XYZ file of C-alpha atoms in Angstrom:
341
model
C -44.570 -16.884 14.274
C -40.799 -16.439 14.815
C -39.292 -13.633 13.180
C -37.251 -14.331 9.936
C -33.501 -14.339 10.526
C -31.787 -11.428 8.574
C -29.191 -12.701 6.070
C -25.511 -11.058 6.156
C -22.966 -11.619 3.681
C -19.188 -10.653 4.779
C -16.297 -10.371 2.502
C -12.978 -10.751 4.365
C -14.567 -12.832 7.114
C -11.414 -14.554 8.066
C -9.824 -11.232 8.947
C -9.706 -9.374 12.252
C -12.904 -7.165 11.345
C -14.702 -9.917 9.643
C -14.478 -12.192 12.621
C -15.586 -9.640 15.289
C -18.445 -8.573 13.033
C -19.565 -12.209 12.190
C -19.613 -12.797 16.101
C -21.409 -9.491 16.742
C -24.265 -10.528 14.096
C -24.574 -14.129 15.222
C -25.367 -12.696 18.799
C -27.952 -10.464 16.932
C -29.438 -13.635 15.442
C -28.505 -13.200 11.817
C -27.743 -15.973 9.153
C -24.236 -15.107 8.229
C -22.315 -16.031 5.076
C -18.675 -15.394 4.607
C -16.729 -15.026 1.290
C -13.655 -17.101 1.590
C -11.003 -17.772 -0.816
C -10.373 -21.347 -1.715
C -6.871 -22.524 -0.806
C -4.971 -26.016 -1.287
C -4.643 -25.785 2.558
C -7.878 -24.486 4.259
C -7.319 -21.291 6.155
C -10.078 -20.044 8.288
C -7.710 -17.348 10.055
C -9.648 -15.569 12.731
C -12.889 -17.131 11.893
C -11.845 -20.823 12.541
C -13.915 -20.827 15.920
C -16.921 -19.958 13.705
C -16.756 -22.872 11.347
C -19.859 -24.494 12.549
C -21.871 -21.257 12.949
C -21.366 -19.409 9.623
C -21.822 -20.651 5.980
C -18.840 -20.394 3.851
C -18.872 -19.005 0.313
C -15.888 -19.963 -1.631
C -14.761 -17.288 -3.966
C -12.894 -14.011 -4.784
C -13.567 -10.340 -5.123
C -11.661 -10.369 -8.294
C -14.441 -12.676 -9.882
C -17.611 -10.872 -10.968
C -19.419 -13.812 -11.935
C -18.831 -15.457 -8.431
C -20.071 -12.347 -6.855
C -23.186 -12.175 -8.934
C -23.797 -15.851 -8.197
C -23.621 -15.463 -4.389
C -25.684 -12.328 -4.113
C -28.212 -13.594 -6.417
C -28.611 -16.749 -4.607
C -28.277 -15.805 -0.966
C -30.269 -12.538 -1.447
C -28.519 -10.806 1.788
C -30.316 -8.171 3.605
C -26.932 -6.556 4.502
C -23.475 -6.869 2.720
C -20.172 -5.965 4.438
C -17.484 -5.501 2.168
C -14.325 -5.800 4.390
C -12.252 -7.873 2.023
C -9.125 -6.173 0.893
C -5.304 -6.338 0.623
C -5.234 -4.016 3.682
C -1.633 -3.475 4.417
C -0.171 -0.407 3.428
C 3.502 -1.535 3.332
C 2.782 -4.305 1.065
C 0.497 -2.172 -1.275
C 3.985 -0.715 -2.504
C 5.103 -4.049 -3.481
C 1.698 -5.190 -5.026
C 0.091 -2.110 -6.242
C -1.792 -3.884 -9.065
C -3.213 -6.542 -6.731
C -4.095 -4.090 -4.314
C -6.017 -1.996 -6.837
C -7.900 -4.987 -7.935
C -8.846 -6.537 -4.670
C -9.444 -3.379 -2.859
C -10.763 -0.836 -5.342
C -12.251 -2.918 -7.982
C -13.418 -5.503 -5.613
C -15.770 -3.046 -3.987
C -16.919 -1.800 -7.414
C -17.706 -5.636 -8.373
C -19.807 -5.620 -5.216
C -21.914 -2.501 -6.133
C -22.468 -3.698 -9.660
C -23.820 -7.018 -8.468
C -26.057 -5.238 -5.987
C -27.157 -2.742 -8.755
C -28.018 -5.394 -11.326
C -29.331 -8.339 -9.125
C -30.160 -7.259 -5.568
C -30.725 -3.439 -5.257
C -32.703 -3.919 -2.159
C -29.500 -5.046 -0.182
C -27.928 -2.579 2.348
C -24.206 -2.476 1.738
C -21.506 -1.252 4.166
C -18.204 -0.399 2.384
C -15.081 -0.215 4.548
C -13.190 3.014 3.833
C -10.115 4.191 5.787
C -8.234 6.897 7.383
C -5.489 6.429 5.080
C -7.793 8.439 2.502
C -6.609 11.579 4.081
C -3.000 11.077 3.252
C -0.747 13.917 3.956
C -3.267 16.123 5.285
C -2.573 19.457 7.273
C -5.989 19.552 8.787
C -6.530 17.829 12.146
C -8.761 16.379 13.330
C -10.234 14.733 10.066
C -14.035 14.349 9.598
C -16.317 13.384 6.675
C -15.702 16.643 4.634
C -11.965 16.711 4.882
C -10.402 16.436 1.545
C -9.002 13.096 0.151
C -5.279 13.072 -0.623
C -4.108 9.542 -0.744
C -0.498 8.915 -0.145
C 0.005 5.245 -0.902
C -1.444 2.594 -3.536
C -3.581 1.152 -0.747
C -5.105 4.472 0.081
C -5.637 5.350 -3.604
C -7.435 1.868 -4.057
C -9.861 2.707 -1.178
C -10.497 6.128 -2.524
C -11.600 4.448 -5.766
C -14.082 2.447 -3.759
C -15.281 5.096 -1.554
C -15.991 7.465 -4.488
C -17.701 4.609 -6.294
C -19.709 4.058 -3.108
C -20.981 7.676 -3.196
C -21.543 7.656 -6.985
C -23.627 4.356 -6.597
C -25.584 5.817 -3.896
C -26.621 9.021 -5.775
C -26.850 7.774 -8.976
C -28.777 4.408 -8.760
C -30.312 5.026 -5.287
C -28.628 2.098 -3.600
C -28.144 2.074 0.280
C -24.356 2.001 0.614
C -22.897 3.407 3.583
C -19.110 3.942 4.134
C -17.072 3.766 7.255
C -14.067 5.990 7.397
C -12.381 3.747 10.282
C -9.308 5.183 11.666
C -6.708 2.516 12.885
C -8.566 -0.232 14.906
C -6.557 -3.161 16.371
C -7.141 -6.190 18.664
C -5.522 -9.581 19.692
C -6.449 -10.788 16.308
C -4.483 -8.247 14.216
C -1.653 -9.726 12.082
C 1.937 -9.314 13.094
C 2.375 -7.235 9.829
C 0.580 -4.528 11.368
C 2.787 -2.305 13.797
C 0.465 -2.612 16.923
C 0.631 -6.490 16.947
C 4.269 -6.396 15.966
C 5.109 -4.298 19.238
C 2.843 -6.322 21.532
C 4.138 -9.751 20.298
C 7.784 -8.155 20.646
C 7.074 -7.186 24.304
C 5.809 -10.459 25.051
C 8.398 -12.230 23.338
C 11.370 -10.304 24.954
C 9.945 -10.758 28.468
C 9.600 -14.498 28.184
C 13.288 -14.510 26.940
C 12.255 -16.356 23.695
C 14.768 -16.416 20.969
C 13.610 -18.983 18.433
C 10.368 -19.928 16.801
C 9.491 -16.081 16.869
C 6.246 -15.454 14.986
C 6.934 -14.088 11.603
C 5.842 -10.497 10.258
C 5.808 -9.115 7.019
C 7.789 -10.817 4.284
C 8.996 -13.387 6.749
C 11.030 -11.057 8.870
C 11.258 -12.078 12.467
C 9.566 -9.931 15.181
C 12.766 -9.327 16.910
C 16.246 -9.404 15.153
C 19.280 -11.542 15.943
C 20.385 -9.210 18.645
C 16.982 -9.459 20.340
C 15.624 -6.116 19.370
C 12.283 -4.865 17.737
C 12.938 -3.130 14.687
C 10.473 -0.051 14.075
C 10.347 2.608 11.431
C 9.280 6.298 12.289
C 8.532 6.602 16.250
C 6.987 9.910 15.481
C 4.025 8.679 13.154
C 0.752 9.622 14.793
C -2.487 7.482 14.798
C -5.740 7.200 16.311
C -5.984 3.824 17.763
C -9.149 2.000 18.691
C -10.588 -1.460 19.308
C -11.794 -3.464 16.349
C -14.627 -4.938 18.446
C -16.081 -1.646 19.192
C -15.740 -0.492 15.515
C -17.690 -3.526 14.104
C -20.811 -2.435 16.007
C -20.569 1.109 14.224
C -20.687 -0.954 10.940
C -23.835 -2.468 11.853
C -25.336 0.686 13.180
C -24.841 2.208 9.814
C -26.862 -0.298 8.131
C -29.762 0.073 10.544
C -30.017 3.750 10.007
C -32.904 5.162 7.705
C -30.528 6.579 5.077
C -27.001 5.681 3.775
C -24.280 8.080 4.682
C -20.655 8.462 5.261
C -19.223 8.129 8.843
C -15.818 8.553 10.433
C -15.297 6.086 13.369
C -12.559 7.102 15.653
C -11.685 7.717 19.182
C -10.553 11.280 18.739
C -7.309 10.488 20.500
C -3.943 10.616 19.003
C -0.723 8.558 19.839
C 2.553 8.166 18.572
C 4.370 4.907 17.651
C 6.620 5.822 20.461
C 3.727 5.663 22.912
C 2.610 2.409 21.526
C 6.168 0.921 22.226
C 6.092 2.659 25.763
C 2.822 1.354 26.751
C 3.460 -2.176 25.559
C 6.937 -2.710 27.344
C 5.479 -1.011 30.456
C 2.874 -3.768 30.599
C 5.577 -6.376 31.048
C 7.745 -4.229 33.225
C 10.309 -3.221 30.691
C 11.586 0.031 29.474
C 10.924 0.215 25.667
C 14.208 2.213 25.052
C 16.335 -0.963 25.853
C 14.551 -2.751 23.482
C 13.814 -0.992 20.353
C 15.898 0.075 17.439
C 15.144 2.009 14.243
C 15.446 0.119 10.630
C 14.897 2.566 7.718
C 13.415 -0.593 6.102
C 10.309 0.087 7.769
C 9.937 3.863 7.232
C 7.192 4.357 4.396
C 8.237 6.273 1.177
C 5.595 8.695 2.230
C 4.163 9.218 5.523
C 0.592 10.295 6.334
C -0.912 12.150 9.400
C -1.121 13.102 11.827
C -4.448 10.976 11.526
C -6.880 11.579 14.224
C -10.560 11.259 13.722
C -13.571 13.520 14.541
C -16.436 11.153 15.143
C -18.983 13.714 16.239
C -21.315 12.836 13.347
C -21.754 9.403 14.242
C -21.998 9.981 17.763
C -24.778 12.469 17.141
C -26.684 10.701 14.426
C -26.268 7.152 15.632
C -25.109 7.283 19.135
C -21.998 5.444 18.680
C -18.707 5.971 20.657
C -15.522 4.252 21.363
C -15.895 2.363 24.621
C -12.079 0.944 24.945
C -9.152 3.255 25.725
C -5.837 2.966 24.139
C -4.263 1.817 27.174
C -6.798 -0.905 27.665
C -6.431 -1.946 24.224
C -2.702 -2.328 24.269
C -2.993 -4.210 27.565
C -5.518 -6.624 26.139
C -3.160 -7.341 23.333
C -0.061 -7.820 25.443
C -1.778 -10.030 27.894
C -3.060 -12.355 24.941
C 0.407 -12.449 23.419
C 1.994 -13.435 26.665
C -0.732 -16.358 26.987
C -0.214 -17.374 23.173
C 3.538 -17.446 23.562
C 3.402 -19.336 26.701
C 1.321 -21.914 25.061
C 3.760 -22.326 22.226
C 6.534 -22.471 24.588
């Protein structure tokens, strides 16, 4: 008798992490449902190629009745809450929406599970932004939480509620404190993709029809330069494809817990620019300018994770180096722009 397929419910399935996770779970023979906002113009984002392989559940993290309906009806074995307003810069402009989607959205998931399907295992996406203006390096699961922006504050609400519901109601809720993780599927709103797209754009000599970044701003300015904020901001950058495996491993463990997921290696935005432009044979100094617009009101970091716990407990570790990651992204963007050209 064939083994019954496990059922997974993913919020944020059209995003970078959601699409990689859906692929991973399909390869594990899961039946995958993905929560998707209904729009007048359908937009499956990074999950477009999965349309005929997953079931779409139209709804929103702001709608408790909707979440109740799906969790009660689907009865998923595993729930991966990846849905959020996840852009730090944008959270300063939309603090209330960020708090509702990112913080309260998680709480609504926990409430639906507690009341309707307490056997479900839940993965809650936490973030290294929780550590904010920390002076402790590297950061692990016991490092104090000091949010420094509205996005991090919303994630802190979700993170603490996950722990509270785990302790108080015996729910299986694990949190992954993921440090920065990128891929060719990352939105141009994020600095890594902004840099790799700019390197590819400049290398190909493109001046028009440049992909747009946050707020409709062009990837390169009218002078053909890439505009960045702080070049000294330090981050621990890994590959999203590696990190979704860690999410799954957390829910296969016997007990729920909190885990830092990181490479343990730190690089600056300057390192990012240097590596990306070197990939196309250019000197970053000739093509990058500083624009105060992109400097955050408060800067976090240096953020670098200590992933000793997940390595020891679950056997997970990052498999893709920083250089491999940036090379992968630049090559993808070169091919993308050549096709558009």
